Coordinates of N, CA and C in Angstrom, one line a residue:
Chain A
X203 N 0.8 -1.2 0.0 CA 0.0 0.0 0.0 C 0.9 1.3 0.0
X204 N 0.5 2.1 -0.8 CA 0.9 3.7 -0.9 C 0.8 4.1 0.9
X205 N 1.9 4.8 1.0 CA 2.1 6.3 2.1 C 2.5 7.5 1.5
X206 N 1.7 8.4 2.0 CA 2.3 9.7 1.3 C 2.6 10.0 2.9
X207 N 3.6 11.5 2.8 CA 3.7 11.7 4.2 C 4.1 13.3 4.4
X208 N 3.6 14.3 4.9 CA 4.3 15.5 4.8 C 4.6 15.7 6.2
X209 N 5.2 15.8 6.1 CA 6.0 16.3 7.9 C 5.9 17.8 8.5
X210 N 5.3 18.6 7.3 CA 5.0 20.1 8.2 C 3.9 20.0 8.2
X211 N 3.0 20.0 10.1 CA 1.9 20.6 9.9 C 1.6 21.7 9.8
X212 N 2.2 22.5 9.8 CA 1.9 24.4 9.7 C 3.4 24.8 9.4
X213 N 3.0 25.8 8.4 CA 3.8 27.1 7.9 C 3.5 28.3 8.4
X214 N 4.3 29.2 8.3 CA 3.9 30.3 7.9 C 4.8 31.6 7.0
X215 N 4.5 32.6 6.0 CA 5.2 33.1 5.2 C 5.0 34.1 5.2
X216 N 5.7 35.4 5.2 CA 5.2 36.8 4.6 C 5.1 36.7 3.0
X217 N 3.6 37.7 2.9 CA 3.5 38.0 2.0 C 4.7 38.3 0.8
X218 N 4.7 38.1 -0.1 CA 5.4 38.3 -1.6 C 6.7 37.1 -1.3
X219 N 6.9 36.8 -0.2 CA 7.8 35.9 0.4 C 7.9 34.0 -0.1
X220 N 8.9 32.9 -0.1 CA 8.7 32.2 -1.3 C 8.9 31.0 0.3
X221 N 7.6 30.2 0.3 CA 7.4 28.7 0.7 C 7.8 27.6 0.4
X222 N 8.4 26.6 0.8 CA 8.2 25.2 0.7 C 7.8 24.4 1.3
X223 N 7.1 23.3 0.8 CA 6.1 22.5 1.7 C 6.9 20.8 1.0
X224 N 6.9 20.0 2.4 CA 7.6 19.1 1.7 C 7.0 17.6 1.8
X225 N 7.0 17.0 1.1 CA 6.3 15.2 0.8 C 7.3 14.4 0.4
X226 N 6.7 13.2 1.2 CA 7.6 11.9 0.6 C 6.6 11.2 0.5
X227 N 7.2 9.9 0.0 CA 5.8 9.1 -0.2 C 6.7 7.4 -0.8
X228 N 5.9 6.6 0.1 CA 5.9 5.3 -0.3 C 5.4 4.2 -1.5
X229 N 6.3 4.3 -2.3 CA 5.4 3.1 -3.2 C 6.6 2.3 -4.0
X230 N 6.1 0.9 -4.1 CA 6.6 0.4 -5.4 C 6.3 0.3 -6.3
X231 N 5.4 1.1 -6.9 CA 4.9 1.2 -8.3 C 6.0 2.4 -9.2
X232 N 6.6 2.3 -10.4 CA 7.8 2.3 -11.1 C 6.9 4.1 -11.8
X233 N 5.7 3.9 -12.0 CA 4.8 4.7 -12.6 C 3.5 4.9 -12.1
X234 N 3.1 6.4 -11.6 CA 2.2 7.0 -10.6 C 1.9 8.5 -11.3
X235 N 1.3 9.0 -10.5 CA 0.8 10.3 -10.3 C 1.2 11.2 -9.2
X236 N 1.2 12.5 -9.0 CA 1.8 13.1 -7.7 C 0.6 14.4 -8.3
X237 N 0.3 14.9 -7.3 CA -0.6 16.1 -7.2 C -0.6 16.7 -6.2
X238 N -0.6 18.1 -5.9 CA -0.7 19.1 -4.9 C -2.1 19.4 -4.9
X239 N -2.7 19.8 -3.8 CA -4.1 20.1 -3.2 C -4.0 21.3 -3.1
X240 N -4.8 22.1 -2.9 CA -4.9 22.9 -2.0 C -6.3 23.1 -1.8
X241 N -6.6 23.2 0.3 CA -8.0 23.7 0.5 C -8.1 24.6 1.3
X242 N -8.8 25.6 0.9 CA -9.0 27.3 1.7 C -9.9 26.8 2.6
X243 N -10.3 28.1 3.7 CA -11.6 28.0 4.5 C -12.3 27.1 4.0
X244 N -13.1 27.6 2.4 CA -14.1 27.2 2.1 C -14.2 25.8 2.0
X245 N -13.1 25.1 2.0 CA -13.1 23.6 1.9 C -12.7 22.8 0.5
X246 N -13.5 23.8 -0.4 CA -13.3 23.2 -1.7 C -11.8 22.7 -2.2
X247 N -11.8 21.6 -2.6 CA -10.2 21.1 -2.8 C -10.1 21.6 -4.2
X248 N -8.8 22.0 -4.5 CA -8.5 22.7 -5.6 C -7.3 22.1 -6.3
X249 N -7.0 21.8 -7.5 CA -5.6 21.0 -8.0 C -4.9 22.7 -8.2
X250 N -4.1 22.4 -7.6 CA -2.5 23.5 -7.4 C -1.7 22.9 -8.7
X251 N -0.9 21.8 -8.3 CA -0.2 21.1 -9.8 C -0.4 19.5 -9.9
X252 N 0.0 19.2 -11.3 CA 0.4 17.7 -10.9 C 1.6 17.3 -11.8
X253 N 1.9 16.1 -11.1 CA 3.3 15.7 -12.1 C 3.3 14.1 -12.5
X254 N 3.6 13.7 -14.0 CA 3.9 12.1 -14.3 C 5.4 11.9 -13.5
X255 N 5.3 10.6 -13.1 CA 6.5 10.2 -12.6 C 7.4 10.1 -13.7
X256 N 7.1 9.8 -15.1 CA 7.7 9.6 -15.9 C 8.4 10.9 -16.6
X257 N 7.3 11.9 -16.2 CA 8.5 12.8 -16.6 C 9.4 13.4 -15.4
X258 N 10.7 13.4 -16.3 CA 12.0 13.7 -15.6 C 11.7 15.5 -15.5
X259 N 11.0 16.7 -15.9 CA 11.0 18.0 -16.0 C 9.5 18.2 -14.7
X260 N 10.2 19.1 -14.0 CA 9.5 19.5 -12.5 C 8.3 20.1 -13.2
X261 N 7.0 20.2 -12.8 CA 5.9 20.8 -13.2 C 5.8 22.3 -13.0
X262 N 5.5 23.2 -13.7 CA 5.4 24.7 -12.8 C 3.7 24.9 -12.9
X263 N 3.3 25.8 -12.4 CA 1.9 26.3 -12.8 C 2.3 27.8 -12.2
X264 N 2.4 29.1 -12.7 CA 2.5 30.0 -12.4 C 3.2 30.0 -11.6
X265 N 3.0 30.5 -9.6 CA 4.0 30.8 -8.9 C 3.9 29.6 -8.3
X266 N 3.6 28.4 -8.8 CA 3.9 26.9 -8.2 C 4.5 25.9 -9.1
X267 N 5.5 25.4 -8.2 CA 6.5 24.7 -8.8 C 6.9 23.6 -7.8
X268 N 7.3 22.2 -8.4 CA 7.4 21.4 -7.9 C 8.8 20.8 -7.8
X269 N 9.3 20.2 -6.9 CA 10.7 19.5 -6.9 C 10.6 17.9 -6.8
X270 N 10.6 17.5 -7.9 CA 10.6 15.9 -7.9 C 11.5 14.8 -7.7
X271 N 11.9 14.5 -7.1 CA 13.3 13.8 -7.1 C 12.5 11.9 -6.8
X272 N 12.6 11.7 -7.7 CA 11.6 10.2 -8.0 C 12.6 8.9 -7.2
X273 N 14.0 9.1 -7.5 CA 14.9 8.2 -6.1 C 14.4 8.4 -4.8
X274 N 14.4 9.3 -4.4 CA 13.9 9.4 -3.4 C 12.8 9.9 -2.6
X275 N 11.7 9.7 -3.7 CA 10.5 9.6 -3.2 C 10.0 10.9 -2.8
X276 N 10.6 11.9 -3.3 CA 10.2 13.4 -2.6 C 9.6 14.4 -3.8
X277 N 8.4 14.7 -3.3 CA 7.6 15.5 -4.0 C 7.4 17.3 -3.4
X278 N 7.8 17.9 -3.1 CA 8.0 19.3 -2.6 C 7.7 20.3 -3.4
X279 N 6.7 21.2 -2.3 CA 6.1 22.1 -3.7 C 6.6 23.8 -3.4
X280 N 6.8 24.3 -4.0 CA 7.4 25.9 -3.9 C 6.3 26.6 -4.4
X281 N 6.1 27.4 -3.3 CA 4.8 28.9 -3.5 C 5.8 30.0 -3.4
X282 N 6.2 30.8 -4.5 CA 6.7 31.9 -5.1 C 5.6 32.7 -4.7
X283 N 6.3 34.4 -4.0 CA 5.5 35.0 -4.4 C 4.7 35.3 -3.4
X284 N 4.3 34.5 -2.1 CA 3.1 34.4 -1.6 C 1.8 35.2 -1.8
X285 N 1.1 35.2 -1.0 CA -0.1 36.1 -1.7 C -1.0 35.7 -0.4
X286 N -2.3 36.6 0.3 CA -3.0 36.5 1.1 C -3.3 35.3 0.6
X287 N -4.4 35.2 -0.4 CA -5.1 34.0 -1.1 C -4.5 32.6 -1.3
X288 N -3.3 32.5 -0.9 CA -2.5 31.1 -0.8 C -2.6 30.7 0.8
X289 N -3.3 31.1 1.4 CA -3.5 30.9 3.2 C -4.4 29.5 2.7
X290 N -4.1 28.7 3.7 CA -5.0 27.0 3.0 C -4.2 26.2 3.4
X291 N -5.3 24.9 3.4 CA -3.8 23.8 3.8 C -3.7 22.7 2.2
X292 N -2.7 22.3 2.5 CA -1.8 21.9 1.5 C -2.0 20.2 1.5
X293 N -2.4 19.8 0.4 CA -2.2 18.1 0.7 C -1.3 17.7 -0.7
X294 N -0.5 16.5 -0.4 CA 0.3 16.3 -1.5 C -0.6 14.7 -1.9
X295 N -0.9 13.9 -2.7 CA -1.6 13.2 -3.0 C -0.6 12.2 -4.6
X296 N -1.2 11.1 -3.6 CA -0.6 9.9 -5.2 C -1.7 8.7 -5.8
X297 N -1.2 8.8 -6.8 CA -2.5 7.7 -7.6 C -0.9 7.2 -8.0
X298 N -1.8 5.7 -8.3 CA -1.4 4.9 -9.0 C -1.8 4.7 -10.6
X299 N -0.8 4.4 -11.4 CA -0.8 4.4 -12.9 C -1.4 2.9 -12.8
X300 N -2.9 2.6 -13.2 CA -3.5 1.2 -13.7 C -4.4 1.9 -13.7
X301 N -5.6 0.7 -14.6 CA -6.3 0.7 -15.7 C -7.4 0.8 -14.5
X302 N -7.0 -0.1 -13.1 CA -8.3 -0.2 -12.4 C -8.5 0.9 -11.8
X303 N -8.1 1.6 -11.6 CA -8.9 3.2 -11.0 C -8.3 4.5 -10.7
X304 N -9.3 5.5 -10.4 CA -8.3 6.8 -10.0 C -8.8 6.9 -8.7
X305 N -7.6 6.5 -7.6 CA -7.4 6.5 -6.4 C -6.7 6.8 -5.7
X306 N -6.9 8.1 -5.5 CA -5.6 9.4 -4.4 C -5.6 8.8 -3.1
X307 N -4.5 8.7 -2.9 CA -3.9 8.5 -1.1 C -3.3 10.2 -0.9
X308 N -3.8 10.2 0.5 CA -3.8 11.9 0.7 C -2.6 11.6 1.8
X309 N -1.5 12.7 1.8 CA -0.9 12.8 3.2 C -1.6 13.6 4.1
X310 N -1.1 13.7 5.2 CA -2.1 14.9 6.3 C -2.3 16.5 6.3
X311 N -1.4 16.7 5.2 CA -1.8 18.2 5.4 C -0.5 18.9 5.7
X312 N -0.4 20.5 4.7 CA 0.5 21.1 6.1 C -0.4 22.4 5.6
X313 N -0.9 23.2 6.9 CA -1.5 24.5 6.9 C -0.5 25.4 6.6
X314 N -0.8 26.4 6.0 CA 0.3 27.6 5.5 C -1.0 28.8 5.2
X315 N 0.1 29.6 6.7 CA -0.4 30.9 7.0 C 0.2 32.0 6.1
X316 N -0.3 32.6 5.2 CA 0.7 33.9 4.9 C 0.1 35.3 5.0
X317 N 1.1 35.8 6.0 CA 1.1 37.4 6.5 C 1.3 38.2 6.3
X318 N 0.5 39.4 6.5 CA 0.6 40.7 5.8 C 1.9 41.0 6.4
Chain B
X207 N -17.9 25.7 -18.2 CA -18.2 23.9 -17.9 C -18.4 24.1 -16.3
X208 N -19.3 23.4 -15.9 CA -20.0 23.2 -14.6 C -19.1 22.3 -14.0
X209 N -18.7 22.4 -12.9 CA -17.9 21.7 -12.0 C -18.7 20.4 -11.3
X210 N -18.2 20.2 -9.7 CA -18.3 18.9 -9.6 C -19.5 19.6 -8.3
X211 N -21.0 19.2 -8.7 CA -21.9 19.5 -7.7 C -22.3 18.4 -6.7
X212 N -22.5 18.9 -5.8 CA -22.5 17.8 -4.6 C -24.2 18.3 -3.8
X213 N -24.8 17.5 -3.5 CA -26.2 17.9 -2.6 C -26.6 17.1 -1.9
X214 N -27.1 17.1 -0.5 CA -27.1 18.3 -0.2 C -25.5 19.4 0.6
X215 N -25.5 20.6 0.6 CA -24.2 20.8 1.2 C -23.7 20.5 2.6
X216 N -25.3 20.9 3.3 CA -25.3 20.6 4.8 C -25.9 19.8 5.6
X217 N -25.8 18.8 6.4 CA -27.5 17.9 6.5 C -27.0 17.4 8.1
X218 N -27.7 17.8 9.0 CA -28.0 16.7 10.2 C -28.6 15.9 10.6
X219 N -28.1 14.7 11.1 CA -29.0 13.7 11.2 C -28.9 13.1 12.4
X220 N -29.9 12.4 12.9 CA -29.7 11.6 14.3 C -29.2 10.4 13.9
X221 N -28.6 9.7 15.3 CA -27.7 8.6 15.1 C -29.1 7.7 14.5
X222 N -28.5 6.4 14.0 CA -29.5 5.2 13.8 C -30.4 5.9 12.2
X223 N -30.2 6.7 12.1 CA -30.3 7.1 11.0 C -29.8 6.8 9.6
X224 N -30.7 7.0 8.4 CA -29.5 6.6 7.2 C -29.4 8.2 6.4
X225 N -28.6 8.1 5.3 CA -28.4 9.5 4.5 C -27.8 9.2 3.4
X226 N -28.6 9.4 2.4 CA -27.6 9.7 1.0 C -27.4 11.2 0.5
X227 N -26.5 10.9 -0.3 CA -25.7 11.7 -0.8 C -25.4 12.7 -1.9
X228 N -25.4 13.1 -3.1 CA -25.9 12.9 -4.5 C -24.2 14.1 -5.0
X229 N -23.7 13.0 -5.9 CA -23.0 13.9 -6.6 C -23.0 13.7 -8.0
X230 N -23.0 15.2 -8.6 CA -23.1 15.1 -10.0 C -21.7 15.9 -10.5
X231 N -20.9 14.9 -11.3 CA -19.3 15.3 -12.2 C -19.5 16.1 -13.2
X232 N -18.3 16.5 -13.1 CA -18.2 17.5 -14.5 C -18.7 16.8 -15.6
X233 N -19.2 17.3 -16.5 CA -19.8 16.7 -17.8 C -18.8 16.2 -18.8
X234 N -19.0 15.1 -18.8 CA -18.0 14.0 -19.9 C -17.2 13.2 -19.4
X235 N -17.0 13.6 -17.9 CA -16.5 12.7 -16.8 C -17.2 11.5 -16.4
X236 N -16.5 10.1 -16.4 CA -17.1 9.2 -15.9 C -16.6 8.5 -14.7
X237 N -16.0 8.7 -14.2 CA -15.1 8.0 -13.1 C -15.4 9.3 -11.8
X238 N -16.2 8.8 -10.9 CA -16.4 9.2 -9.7 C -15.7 8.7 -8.3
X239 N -15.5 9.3 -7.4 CA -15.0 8.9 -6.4 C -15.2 9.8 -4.9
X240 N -15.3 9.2 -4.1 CA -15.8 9.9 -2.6 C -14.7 9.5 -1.7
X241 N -14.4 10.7 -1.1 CA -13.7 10.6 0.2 C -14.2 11.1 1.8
X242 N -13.6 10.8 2.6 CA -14.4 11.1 3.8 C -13.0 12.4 4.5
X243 N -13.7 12.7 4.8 CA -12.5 14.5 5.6 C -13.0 14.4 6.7
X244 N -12.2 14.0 7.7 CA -12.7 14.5 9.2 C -11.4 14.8 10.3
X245 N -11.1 16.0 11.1 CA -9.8 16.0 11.3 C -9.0 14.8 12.2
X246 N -9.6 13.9 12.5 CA -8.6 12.5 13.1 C -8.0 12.1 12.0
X247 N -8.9 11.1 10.7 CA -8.3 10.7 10.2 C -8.0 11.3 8.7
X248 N -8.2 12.5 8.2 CA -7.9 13.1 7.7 C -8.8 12.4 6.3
X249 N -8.0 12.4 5.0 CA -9.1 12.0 3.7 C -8.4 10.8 3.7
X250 N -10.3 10.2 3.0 CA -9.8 8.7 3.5 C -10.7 8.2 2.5
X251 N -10.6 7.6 1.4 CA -11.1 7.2 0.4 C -11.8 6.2 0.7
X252 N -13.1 6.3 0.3 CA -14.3 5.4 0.2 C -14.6 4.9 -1.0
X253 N -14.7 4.8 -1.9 CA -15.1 4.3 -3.1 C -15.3 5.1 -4.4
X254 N -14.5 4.3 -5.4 CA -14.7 4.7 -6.9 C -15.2 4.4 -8.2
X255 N -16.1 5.1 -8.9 CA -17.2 3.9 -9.6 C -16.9 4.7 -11.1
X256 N -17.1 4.0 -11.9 CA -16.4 4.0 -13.4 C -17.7 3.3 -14.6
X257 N -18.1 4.2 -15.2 CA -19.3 3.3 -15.7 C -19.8 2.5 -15.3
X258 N -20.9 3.0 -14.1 CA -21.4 2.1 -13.3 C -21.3 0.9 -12.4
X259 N -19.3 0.8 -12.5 CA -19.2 -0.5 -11.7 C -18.4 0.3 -10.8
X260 N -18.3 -0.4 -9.7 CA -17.3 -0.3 -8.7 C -16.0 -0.7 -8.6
X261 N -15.2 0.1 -8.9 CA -13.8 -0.1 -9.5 C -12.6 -0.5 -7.8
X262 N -12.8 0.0 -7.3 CA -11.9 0.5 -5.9 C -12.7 0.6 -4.6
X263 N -12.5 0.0 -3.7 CA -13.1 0.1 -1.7 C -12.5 0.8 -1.0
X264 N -12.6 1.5 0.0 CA -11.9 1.9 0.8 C -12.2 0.8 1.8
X265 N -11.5 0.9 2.9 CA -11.7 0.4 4.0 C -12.9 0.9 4.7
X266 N -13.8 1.2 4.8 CA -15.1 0.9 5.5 C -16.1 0.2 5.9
X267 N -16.7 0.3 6.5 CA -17.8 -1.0 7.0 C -18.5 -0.7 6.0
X268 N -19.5 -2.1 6.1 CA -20.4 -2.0 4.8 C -21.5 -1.2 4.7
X269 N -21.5 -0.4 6.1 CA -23.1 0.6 6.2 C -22.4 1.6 4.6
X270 N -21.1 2.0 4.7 CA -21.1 2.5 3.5 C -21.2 1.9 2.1
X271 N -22.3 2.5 1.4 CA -22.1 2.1 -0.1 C -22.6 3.5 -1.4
X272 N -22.4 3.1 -2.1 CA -22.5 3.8 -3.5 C -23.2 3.5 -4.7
X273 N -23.5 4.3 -5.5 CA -23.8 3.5 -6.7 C -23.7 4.7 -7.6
X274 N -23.6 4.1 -9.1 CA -23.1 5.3 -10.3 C -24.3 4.8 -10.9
X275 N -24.9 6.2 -11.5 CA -26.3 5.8 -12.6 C -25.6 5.8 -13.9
X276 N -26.3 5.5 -15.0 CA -26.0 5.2 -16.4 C -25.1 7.3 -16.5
X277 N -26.0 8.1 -15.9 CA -25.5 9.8 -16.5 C -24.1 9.7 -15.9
X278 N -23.7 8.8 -15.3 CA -22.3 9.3 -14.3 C -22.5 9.8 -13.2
X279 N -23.8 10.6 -13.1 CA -24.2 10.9 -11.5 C -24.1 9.8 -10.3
X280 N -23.5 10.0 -9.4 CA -23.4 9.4 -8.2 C -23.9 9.4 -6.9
X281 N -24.6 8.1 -6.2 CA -24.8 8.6 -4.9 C -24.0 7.9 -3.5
X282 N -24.1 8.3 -2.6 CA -23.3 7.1 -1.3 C -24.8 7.4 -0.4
X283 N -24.5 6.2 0.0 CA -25.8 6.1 0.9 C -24.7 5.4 2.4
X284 N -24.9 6.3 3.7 CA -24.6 6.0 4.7 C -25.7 5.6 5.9
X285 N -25.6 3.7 6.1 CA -27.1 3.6 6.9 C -26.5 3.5 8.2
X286 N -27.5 3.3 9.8 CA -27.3 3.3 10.9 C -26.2 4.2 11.2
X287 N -26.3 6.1 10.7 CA -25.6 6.6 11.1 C -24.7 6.2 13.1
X288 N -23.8 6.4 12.9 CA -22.8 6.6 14.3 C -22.5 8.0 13.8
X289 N -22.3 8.6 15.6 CA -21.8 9.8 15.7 C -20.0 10.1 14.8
X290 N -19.3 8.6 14.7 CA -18.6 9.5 13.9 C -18.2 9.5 12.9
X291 N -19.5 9.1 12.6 CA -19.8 9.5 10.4 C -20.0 11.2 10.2
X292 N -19.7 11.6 11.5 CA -19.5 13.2 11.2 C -18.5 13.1 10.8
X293 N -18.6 14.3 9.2 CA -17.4 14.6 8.5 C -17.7 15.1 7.1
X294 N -16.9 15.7 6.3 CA -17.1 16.4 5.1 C -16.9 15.0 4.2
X295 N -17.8 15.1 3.7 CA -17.8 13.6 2.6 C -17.3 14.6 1.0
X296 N -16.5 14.4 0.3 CA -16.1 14.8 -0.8 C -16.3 13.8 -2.0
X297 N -16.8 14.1 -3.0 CA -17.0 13.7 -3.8 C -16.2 14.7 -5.5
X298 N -15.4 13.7 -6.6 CA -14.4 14.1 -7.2 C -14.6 13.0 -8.6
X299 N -14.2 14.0 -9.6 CA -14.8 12.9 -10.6 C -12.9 13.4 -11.9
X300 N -13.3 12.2 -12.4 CA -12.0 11.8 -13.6 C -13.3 11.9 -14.9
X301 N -12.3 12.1 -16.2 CA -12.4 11.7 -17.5 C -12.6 10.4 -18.0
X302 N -11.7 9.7 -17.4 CA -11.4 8.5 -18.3 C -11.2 7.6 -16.9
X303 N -10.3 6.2 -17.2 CA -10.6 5.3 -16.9 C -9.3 5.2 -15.9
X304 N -8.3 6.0 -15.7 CA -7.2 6.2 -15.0 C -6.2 7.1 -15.3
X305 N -5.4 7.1 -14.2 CA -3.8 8.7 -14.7 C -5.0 9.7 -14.4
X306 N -6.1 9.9 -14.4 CA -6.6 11.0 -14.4 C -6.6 12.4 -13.6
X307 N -6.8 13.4 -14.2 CA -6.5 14.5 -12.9 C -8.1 14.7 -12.4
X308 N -8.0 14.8 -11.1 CA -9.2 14.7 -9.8 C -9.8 16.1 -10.0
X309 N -10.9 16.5 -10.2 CA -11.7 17.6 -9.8 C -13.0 17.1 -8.8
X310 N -12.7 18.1 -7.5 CA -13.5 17.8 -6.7 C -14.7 18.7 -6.4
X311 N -15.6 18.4 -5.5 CA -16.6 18.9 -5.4 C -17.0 20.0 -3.9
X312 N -17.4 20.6 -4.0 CA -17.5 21.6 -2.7 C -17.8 20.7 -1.2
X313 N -18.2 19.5 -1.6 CA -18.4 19.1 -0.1 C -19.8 18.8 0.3
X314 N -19.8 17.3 1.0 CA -21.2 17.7 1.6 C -20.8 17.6 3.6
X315 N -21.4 18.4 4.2 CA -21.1 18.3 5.6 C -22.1 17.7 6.0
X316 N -21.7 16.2 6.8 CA -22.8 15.5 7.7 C -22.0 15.7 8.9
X317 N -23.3 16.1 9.4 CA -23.6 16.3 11.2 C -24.5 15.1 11.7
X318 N -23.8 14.5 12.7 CA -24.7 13.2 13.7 C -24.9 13.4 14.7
X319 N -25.3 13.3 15.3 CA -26.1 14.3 16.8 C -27.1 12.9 17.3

């Protein structure tokens, strides 16, 4: 069975100021999925980025960018920039590459405060 | 394009009680799936249904179950509520049949009392 695991429960950042949030994750599957979460107050879970394990090139999405190092199981995501609107907590999440389903394992979370 | 609607958003219910669920996926999406959010154990996948069949279980008792209609719409029906089936039930739907990227749905909040 998949573990994902993030080890920071809470951040915090000043504004315009640049975060890292960091994940590992257990598997022996050769080919997967990795995705960043993000959920605000409102709850709504939102895809931030995602990455094929197959590709060797880090995902960006605007001021989010990812550090993939597939040896060692580390998925870490960089918020450039901060911004009030990035306050939320953070889940890093993995699927498995097969035919039988789309099924995220979530790690626990790290909350990230950013301050005026 | 309409996202991932969930109803009802808020609902309480007394214990011994049952509750279903209703979630409707993005349009053209067929692969549904529900999770459970509650802050002990955090998201915790309950089941994924793919053209009407049930592809994936989570680990739960069997009061929980699901079912996918022919549209893709989805429901979970939770019977003999326990107080700690309080929790945000999330419901998230795919494209295709796997690799797929997750769009989720605002949430439905059960309260057991």
């Amino acid at each position: 069975a998949q573990t994902v695991t993030q080890s920071q429960p809470e951040m915090s950042v000043q504004e315009a100021e640049t975060v890292t949030l960091s994940c590992t994750y257990d598997t022996s599957e050769s080919n997967y999925y990795l995705f960043w979460y993000k959920q605000p107050p409102s709850r709504q879970m939102i895809l931030v980025i995602r990455q094929e394990a197959y590709k060797q090139q880090n995902a960006t999405e605007n001021r989010f960018s990812v550090n993939f190092q597939k040896a060692a199981k580390s998925f870490s995501l960089k918020i450039s920039d901060s911004q009030l609107g990035d306050t939320a907590m953070y889940f890093c999440a993995f699927m498995k590459q097969q035919a039988a389903g789309n099924k995220l394992t979530f790690g626990g979370g790290t909350r990230v405060l950013v301050k005026p | 394009k309409a996202g991932v609607t969930q109803t009802p958003r808020y609902l309480i219910k007394t214990r011994g009680q049952q509750v279903t669920l209703s979630c409707s996926p993005i349009s053209g999406h067929r692969s549904v799936s529900w999770y459970q959010q509650t802050p002990g154990q955090g998201l915790q996948f309950l089941f994924e249904y793919f053209s009407e069949t049930q592809r994936n279980k989570g680990n739960f008792p069997g009061r929980f179950s699901g079912r996918q209609f022919s549209n893709s719409r989805s429901e979970m029906n939770v019977s003999t509520l326990e107080l700690g089936d309080s929790a945000l039930y999330l419901c998230a739907s795919g494209q295709g049949a796997e690799g797929n990227t997750i769009y989720f749905g605002e949430g439905s909040w059960l309260t057991v009392v």
